[in-house]
XYZ file of C-alpha atoms in Angstrom:
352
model
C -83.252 3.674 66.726
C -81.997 3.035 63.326
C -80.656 5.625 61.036
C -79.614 6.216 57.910
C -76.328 8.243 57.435
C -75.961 10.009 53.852
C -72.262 10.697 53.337
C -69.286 9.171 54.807
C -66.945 11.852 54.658
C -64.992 13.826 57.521
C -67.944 14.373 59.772
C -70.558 11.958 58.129
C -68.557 8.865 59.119
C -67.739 9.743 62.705
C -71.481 10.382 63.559
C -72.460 7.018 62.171
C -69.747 5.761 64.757
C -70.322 7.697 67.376
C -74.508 6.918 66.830
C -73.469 3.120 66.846
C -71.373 3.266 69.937
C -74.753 4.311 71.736
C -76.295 1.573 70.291
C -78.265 3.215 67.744
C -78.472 0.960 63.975
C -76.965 2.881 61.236
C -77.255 1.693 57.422
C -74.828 4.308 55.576
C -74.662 5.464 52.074
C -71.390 7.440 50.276
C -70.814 7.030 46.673
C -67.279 5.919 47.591
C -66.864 2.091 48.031
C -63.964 2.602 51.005
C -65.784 4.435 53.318
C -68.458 2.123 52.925
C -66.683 -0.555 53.652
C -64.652 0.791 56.224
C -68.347 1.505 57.929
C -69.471 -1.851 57.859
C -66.632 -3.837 59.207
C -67.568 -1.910 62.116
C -71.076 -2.623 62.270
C -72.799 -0.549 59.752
C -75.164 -1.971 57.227
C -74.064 -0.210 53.922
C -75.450 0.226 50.865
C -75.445 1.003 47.076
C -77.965 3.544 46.566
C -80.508 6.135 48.359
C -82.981 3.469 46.951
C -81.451 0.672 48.729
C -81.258 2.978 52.375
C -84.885 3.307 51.934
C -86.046 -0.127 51.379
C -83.314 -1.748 53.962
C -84.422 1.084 56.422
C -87.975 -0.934 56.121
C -91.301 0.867 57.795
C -91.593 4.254 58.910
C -91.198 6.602 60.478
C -87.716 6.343 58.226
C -85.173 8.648 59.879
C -81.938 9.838 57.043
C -79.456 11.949 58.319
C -77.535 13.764 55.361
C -74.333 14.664 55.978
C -73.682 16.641 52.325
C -71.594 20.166 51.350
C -74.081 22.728 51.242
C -75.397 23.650 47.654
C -76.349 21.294 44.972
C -75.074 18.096 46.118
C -77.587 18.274 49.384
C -80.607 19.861 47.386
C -80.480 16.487 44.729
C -79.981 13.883 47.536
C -82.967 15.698 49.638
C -85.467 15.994 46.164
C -84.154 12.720 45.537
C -85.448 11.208 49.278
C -88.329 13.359 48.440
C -89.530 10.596 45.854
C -88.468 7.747 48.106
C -90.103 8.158 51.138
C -93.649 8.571 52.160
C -95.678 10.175 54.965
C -93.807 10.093 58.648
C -90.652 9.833 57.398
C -87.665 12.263 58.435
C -85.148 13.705 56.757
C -82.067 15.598 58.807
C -79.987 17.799 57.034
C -76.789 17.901 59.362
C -74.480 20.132 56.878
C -74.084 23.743 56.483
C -77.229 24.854 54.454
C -78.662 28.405 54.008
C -81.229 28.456 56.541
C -83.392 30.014 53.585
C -83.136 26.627 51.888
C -84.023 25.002 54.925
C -87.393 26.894 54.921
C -88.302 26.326 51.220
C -87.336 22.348 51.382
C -89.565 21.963 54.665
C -92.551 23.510 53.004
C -91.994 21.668 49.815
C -91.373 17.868 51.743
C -94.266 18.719 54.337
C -96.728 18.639 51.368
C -95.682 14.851 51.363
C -95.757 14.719 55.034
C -92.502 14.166 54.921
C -90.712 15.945 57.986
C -87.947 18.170 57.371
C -84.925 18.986 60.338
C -82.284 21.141 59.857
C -79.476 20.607 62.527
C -76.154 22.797 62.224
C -73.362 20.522 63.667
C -70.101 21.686 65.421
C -67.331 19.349 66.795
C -65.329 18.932 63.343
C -63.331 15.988 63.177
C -62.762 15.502 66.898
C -66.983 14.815 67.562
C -66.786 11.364 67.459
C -64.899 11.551 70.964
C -65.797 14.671 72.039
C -69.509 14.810 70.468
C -71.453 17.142 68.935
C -73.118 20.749 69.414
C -76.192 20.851 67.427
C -78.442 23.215 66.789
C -81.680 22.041 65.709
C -84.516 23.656 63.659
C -87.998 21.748 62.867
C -91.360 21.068 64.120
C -91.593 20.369 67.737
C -92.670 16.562 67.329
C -90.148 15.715 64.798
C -87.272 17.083 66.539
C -88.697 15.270 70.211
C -89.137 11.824 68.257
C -84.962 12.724 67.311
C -84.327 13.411 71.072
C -82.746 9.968 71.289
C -80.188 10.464 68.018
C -79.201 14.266 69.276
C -78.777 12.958 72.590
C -76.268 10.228 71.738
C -74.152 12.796 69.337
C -74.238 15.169 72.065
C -71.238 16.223 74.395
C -73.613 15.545 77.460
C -72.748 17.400 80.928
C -69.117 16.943 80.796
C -66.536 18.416 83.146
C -68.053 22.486 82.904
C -69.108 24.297 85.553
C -73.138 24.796 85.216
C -74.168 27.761 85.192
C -75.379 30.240 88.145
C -79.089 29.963 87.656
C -79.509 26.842 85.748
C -79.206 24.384 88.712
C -82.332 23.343 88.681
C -82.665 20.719 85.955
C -80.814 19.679 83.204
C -81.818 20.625 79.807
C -80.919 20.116 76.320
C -78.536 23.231 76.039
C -76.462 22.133 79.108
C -75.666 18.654 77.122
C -75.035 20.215 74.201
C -78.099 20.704 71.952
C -80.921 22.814 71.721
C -84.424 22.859 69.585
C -83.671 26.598 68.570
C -86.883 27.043 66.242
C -88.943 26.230 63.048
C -87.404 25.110 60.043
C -84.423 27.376 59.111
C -83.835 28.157 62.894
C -80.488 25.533 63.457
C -79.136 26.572 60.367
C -79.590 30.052 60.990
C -77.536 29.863 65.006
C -75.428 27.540 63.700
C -74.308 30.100 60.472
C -73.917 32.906 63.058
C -72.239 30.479 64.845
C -69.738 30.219 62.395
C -69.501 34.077 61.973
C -68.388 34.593 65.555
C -66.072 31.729 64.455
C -64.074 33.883 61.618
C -64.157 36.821 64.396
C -62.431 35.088 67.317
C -60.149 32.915 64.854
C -59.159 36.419 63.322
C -58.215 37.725 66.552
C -55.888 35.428 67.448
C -54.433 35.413 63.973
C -53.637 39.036 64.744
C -52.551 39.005 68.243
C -50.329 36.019 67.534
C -48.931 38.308 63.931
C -48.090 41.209 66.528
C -45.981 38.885 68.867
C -44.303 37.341 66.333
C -43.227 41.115 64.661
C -41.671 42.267 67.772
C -38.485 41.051 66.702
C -38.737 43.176 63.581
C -35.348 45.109 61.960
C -37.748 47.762 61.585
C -37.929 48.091 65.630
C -34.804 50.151 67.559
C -33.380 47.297 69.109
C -33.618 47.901 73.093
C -37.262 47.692 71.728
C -37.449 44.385 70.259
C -38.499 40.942 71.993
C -37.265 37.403 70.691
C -40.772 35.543 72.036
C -41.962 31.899 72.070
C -45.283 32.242 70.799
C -45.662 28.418 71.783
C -44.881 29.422 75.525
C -47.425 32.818 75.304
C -50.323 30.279 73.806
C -49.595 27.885 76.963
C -49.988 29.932 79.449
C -52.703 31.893 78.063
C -54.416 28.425 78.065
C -54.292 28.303 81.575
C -56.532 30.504 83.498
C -56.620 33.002 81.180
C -59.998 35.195 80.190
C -59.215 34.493 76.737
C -58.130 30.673 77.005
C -60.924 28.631 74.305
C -60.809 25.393 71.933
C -59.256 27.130 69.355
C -56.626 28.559 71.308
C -55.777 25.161 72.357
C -55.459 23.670 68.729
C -53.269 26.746 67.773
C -50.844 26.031 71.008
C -50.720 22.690 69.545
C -50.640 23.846 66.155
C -47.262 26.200 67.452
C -45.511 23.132 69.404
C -46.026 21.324 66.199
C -44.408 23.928 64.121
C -43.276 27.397 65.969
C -43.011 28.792 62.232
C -45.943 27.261 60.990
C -43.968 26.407 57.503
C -46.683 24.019 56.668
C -49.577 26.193 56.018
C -49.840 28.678 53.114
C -51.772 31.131 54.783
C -54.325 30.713 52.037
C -57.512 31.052 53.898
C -60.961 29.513 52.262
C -64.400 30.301 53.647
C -66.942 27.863 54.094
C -69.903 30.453 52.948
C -71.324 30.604 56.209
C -69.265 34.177 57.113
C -70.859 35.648 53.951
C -74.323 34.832 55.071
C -73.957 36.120 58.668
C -72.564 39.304 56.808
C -76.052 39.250 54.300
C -78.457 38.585 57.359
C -76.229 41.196 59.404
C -77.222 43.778 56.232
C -81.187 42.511 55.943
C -81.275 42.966 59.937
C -79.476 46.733 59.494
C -77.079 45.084 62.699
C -73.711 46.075 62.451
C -70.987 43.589 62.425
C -67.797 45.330 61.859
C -65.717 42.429 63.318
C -67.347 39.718 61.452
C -67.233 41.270 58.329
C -63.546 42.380 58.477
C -62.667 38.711 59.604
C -64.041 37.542 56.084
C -62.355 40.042 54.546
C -59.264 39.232 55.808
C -59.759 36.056 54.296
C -60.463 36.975 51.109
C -57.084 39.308 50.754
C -55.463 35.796 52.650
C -55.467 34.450 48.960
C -53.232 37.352 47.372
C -50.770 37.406 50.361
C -50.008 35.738 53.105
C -48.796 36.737 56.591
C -48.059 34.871 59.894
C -51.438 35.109 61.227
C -52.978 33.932 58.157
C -50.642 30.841 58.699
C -52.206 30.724 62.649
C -55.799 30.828 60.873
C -55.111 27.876 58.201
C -53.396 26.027 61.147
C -56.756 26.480 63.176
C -58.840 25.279 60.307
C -56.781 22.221 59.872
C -56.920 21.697 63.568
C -60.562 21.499 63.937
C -62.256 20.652 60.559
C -59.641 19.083 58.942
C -59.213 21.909 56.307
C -56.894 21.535 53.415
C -55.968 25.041 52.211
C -54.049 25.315 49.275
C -50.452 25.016 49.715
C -50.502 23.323 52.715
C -50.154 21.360 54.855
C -50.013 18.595 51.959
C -50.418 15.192 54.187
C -52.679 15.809 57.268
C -52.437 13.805 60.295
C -55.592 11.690 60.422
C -57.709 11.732 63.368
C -57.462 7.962 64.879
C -60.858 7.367 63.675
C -61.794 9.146 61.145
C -62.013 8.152 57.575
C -60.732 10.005 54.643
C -62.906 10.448 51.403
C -65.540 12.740 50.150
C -69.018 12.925 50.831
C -70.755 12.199 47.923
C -74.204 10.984 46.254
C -74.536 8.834 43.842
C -72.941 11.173 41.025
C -69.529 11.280 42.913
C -69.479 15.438 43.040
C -68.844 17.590 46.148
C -66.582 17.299 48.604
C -66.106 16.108 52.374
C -68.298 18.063 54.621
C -66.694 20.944 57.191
């Protein structure tokens, strides 16, 4: 299948690789000329303008995959398509869009019979090797006709352990994406997603703050510990109820830098925590972990302890996250590109 791939940035890049390694035609678009260029010397056909994607994409059904920051950038690239394309065409949002918008720009691009798919995307920078969990919202056909794009970004089976009771056939969820609803529906998991995200990264923040503080003057002595917090992440890594990704990226984070003098503990938020919290409220569900994780982020920016350090360090691990302060040159993923995502106008920022 060919594809076009709207932004070249953190995430937006490695999917046109990783889409290209399966075989799939990409022609790629960033307002940047280096990550276009870095795209095509490895097989990407890239162009100048939205205009250009369109007409070198050729008939339809035209599939664009737009890999934006949420917000204005995305909504002028998608009206933008909007006027390009005709009936049959696709257009995949892949960023981190307010499932509301989701709703309102499928209604609006359906009157053109144009086909709208939101798909939340997880694997940060480390997708291109390790692929992607997606979570996919959209009318049934559109999202089937996709099945062969989703199921080249995906993870696939892998090394895990099926599940008891799912032996029986293997299905979307087990490779690592799922159809979750109508338009709105992926962005929707994929923000709460990203909710349980803050709570579990908070968590360790703490824990690993706690450890850290046993040493404390404030302690009577036969009652503090000296502890390698690089050691306790190892071997909670191994076998342990709470081993997880992100515990292994701050074990490596630790290794890297037991004092973690490189990050700031400045903490940003992508907006996706705030809109759990707002759904949370509309659904009267409480959500008194999620919402004090995001909290703890916003106080992050007037002062900064250890385990806001362990949370930046997480960030950076996964997404690539800059926070202010630190760290100041990040080690690039072997194949990833650096750069923002941009349209034509050269705003935004790389995706996250």
């Amino acid at each position: 299948m060919r594809v076009g791939v709207v932004g070249l940035g953190r995430m937006g890049g490695n999917i046109a690789r990783r889409l290209m390694k399966a075989g799939h035609g990409c022609v790629v678009f960033d307002a940047l000329d280096e990550p276009r260029e870095v795209l095509a010397k490895e097989g990407a056909t890239a162009v100048l303008s939205l205009a250009d994607m369109v007409t070198t994409l050729g008939e339809n059904p035209r599939v664009i995959w737009v890999m934006l920051p949420a917000g204005r950038i995305t909504e002028a690239t998608v009206e933008c398509l909007a006027d390009l394309l005709g009936p049959g065409d696709i257009v995949i949002d892949g960023g981190n869009s307010h499932y509301k918008d989701d709703i309102r720009r499928a209604k609006t691009l359906a009157e053109r019979r144009i086909s709208y798919v939101d798909c939340g995307t997880s694997g940060g920078v480390w997708g291109v090797e390790r692929g992607y969990c997606m979570m996919i919202g959209g009318l049934k056909e559109s999202v089937d006709y996709l099945d062969p794009i989703f199921s080249a970004l995906a993870p696939g089976m892998g090394g895990i352990a099926r599940t008891p009771g799912r032996e029986n056939g293997e299905s979307r969820a087990e490779r690592g994406y799922i159809h979750a609803g109508p338009s709105g529906a992926g962005h929707f998991v994929k923000m709460v997603h990203n909710g349980i995200e803050y709570g579990l990264m908070q968590a360790y923040a703490e824990g690993f703050d706690i450890l850290r503080n046993k040493d404390s003057a404030n302690l009577p002595e036969d009652q503090r510990f000296a502890l390698n917090l690089a050691d306790i992440a190892e071997v909670w890594r191994r076998g342990s109820v709470i081993s997880s990704w992100l515990l292994d990226l701050g074990a490596a984070a630790l290794v890297a830098d037991p004092q973690l003098s490189g990050f700031s503990g400045f903490v940003q938020d992508s907006g996706e925590g705030r809109w759990t919290i707002e759904a949370a409220m509309e659904e009267a569900v409480p959500a008194e972990v999620l919402s004090s994780a995001l909290y703890a982020r916003f106080r992050s920016r007037q002062e900064h302890s250890f385990g806001e350090k362990m949370l930046s360090a997480m960030r950076f691990a996964f997404g690539g996250h800059i926070e202010a302060g630190g760290p100041i040159e990040p080690e690039p993923h072997p194949e990833n590109t650096e750069g923002r995502s941009t349209t034509q106008n050269g705003a935004g920022q790389s995706h996250a």
